[in-house]
Coordinates of C-alpha atoms in Angstrom, one line a residue:
M1 CA 2.3 -14.5 16.4
Y2 CA 1.3 -17.4 17.7
G3 CA -2.2 -19.3 16.8
T4 CA -3.5 -22.4 15.7
V5 CA -3.6 -24.4 12.2
A6 CA -6.7 -26.5 12.0
R7 CA -8.2 -29.1 10.2
L8 CA -11.6 -29.7 10.5
R9 CA -14.6 -30.3 8.1
V10 CA -18.3 -28.2 7.9
Q11 CA -21.6 -30.6 8.1
D12 CA -23.2 -30.5 4.5
G13 CA -25.5 -27.3 4.1
K14 CA -23.6 -25.7 6.7
Q15 CA -20.5 -23.9 5.0
G16 CA -23.1 -21.0 5.2
E17 CA -23.4 -21.2 8.8
F18 CA -19.9 -21.6 9.3
E19 CA -18.4 -18.2 7.9
A20 CA -20.6 -16.4 9.3
E21 CA -19.6 -17.8 12.8
L22 CA -16.2 -16.8 11.6
K23 CA -16.9 -13.7 10.7
R24 CA -19.1 -12.4 15.0
F25 CA -15.4 -14.1 15.7
E26 CA -13.4 -10.8 14.0
A27 CA -16.6 -8.4 15.1
R28 CA -15.5 -8.9 18.8
N29 CA -12.3 -7.9 17.9
V30 CA -10.5 -9.8 19.9
P31 CA -7.9 -7.7 21.3
G32 CA -4.3 -9.7 20.1
F33 CA -6.2 -11.3 16.6
V34 CA -4.4 -10.7 13.5
R35 CA -6.5 -12.1 10.9
T36 CA -7.8 -15.9 9.9
L37 CA -7.1 -17.5 7.0
L38 CA -9.3 -20.3 5.4
Y39 CA -8.5 -23.7 2.8
R40 CA -10.9 -25.4 0.9
M41 CA -8.3 -28.2 0.1
D42 CA -8.1 -30.1 -3.8
A43 CA -6.8 -32.9 -2.0
N44 CA -10.0 -33.4 -0.5
A45 CA -12.5 -31.1 -1.1
S46 CA -14.5 -30.7 1.7
E47 CA -11.7 -30.8 4.0
L48 CA -10.5 -27.4 5.1
M49 CA -7.4 -25.8 6.9
M50 CA -8.4 -22.3 8.9
V51 CA -6.0 -20.4 10.8
F52 CA -5.6 -18.0 13.1
A53 CA -2.4 -15.9 14.0
F54 CA -2.6 -13.5 17.0
T55 CA -0.3 -10.7 18.4
D56 CA 1.7 -13.2 20.4
K57 CA 0.9 -16.7 22.6
A58 CA -1.0 -14.4 25.4
A59 CA -3.1 -12.9 23.3
Y60 CA -4.2 -16.4 22.2
T61 CA -4.2 -18.4 25.5
A62 CA -6.7 -14.9 26.8
N63 CA -8.7 -15.7 24.0
A64 CA -8.9 -19.8 24.3
N65 CA -9.5 -18.9 28.2
S66 CA -12.6 -16.5 27.4
P67 CA -16.3 -17.8 28.2
E68 CA -17.2 -15.8 25.0
Q69 CA -14.2 -17.4 23.5
G70 CA -16.5 -21.0 24.6
T71 CA -19.6 -20.3 23.4
S72 CA -17.7 -19.5 20.6
Y73 CA -16.0 -22.7 20.1
A74 CA -19.6 -24.1 20.0
A75 CA -21.4 -22.6 17.8
L76 CA -18.4 -23.0 15.7
R77 CA -19.0 -27.2 16.4
A78 CA -22.1 -27.7 15.2
T79 CA -21.1 -26.6 11.8
L80 CA -18.6 -28.8 12.1
A81 CA -18.3 -33.5 11.0
A82 CA -16.3 -34.1 13.8
D83 CA -13.5 -32.1 16.9
P84 CA -11.2 -30.2 14.6
E85 CA -7.9 -31.1 14.8
W86 CA -6.0 -28.1 16.5
N87 CA -2.3 -27.4 16.0
D88 CA -0.9 -24.5 17.8
G89 CA 2.6 -23.0 17.4
E90 CA 4.9 -20.4 16.9
I91 CA 4.5 -18.4 13.9
V92 CA 8.0 -17.6 12.3
M93 CA 8.0 -16.0 9.7
E94 CA 5.3 -14.1 8.2
S95 CA 5.8 -12.8 4.7
I96 CA 3.7 -10.3 2.1
A97 CA 4.3 -9.2 -1.2

């Protein structure tokens, strides 16, 4: 699997819009998309960590380069206080209890 971990901060009052944009992305049924995880940090409640997982790097890259993702990202970015910090990489282990 392949994906990204993003550190981000949603603008005050925009959490609902942010989550709606994530749901719109998931509703697009992007080929190779596996899951999203969203964490609110204990140390700083205004900071979020978001994980996107895809079946492989090719699916991730195809989505990242698609016009639909450009539109989706622009809508998501409008809810954020600053550009996210993206950290792309191979998912080397997954364990589900």
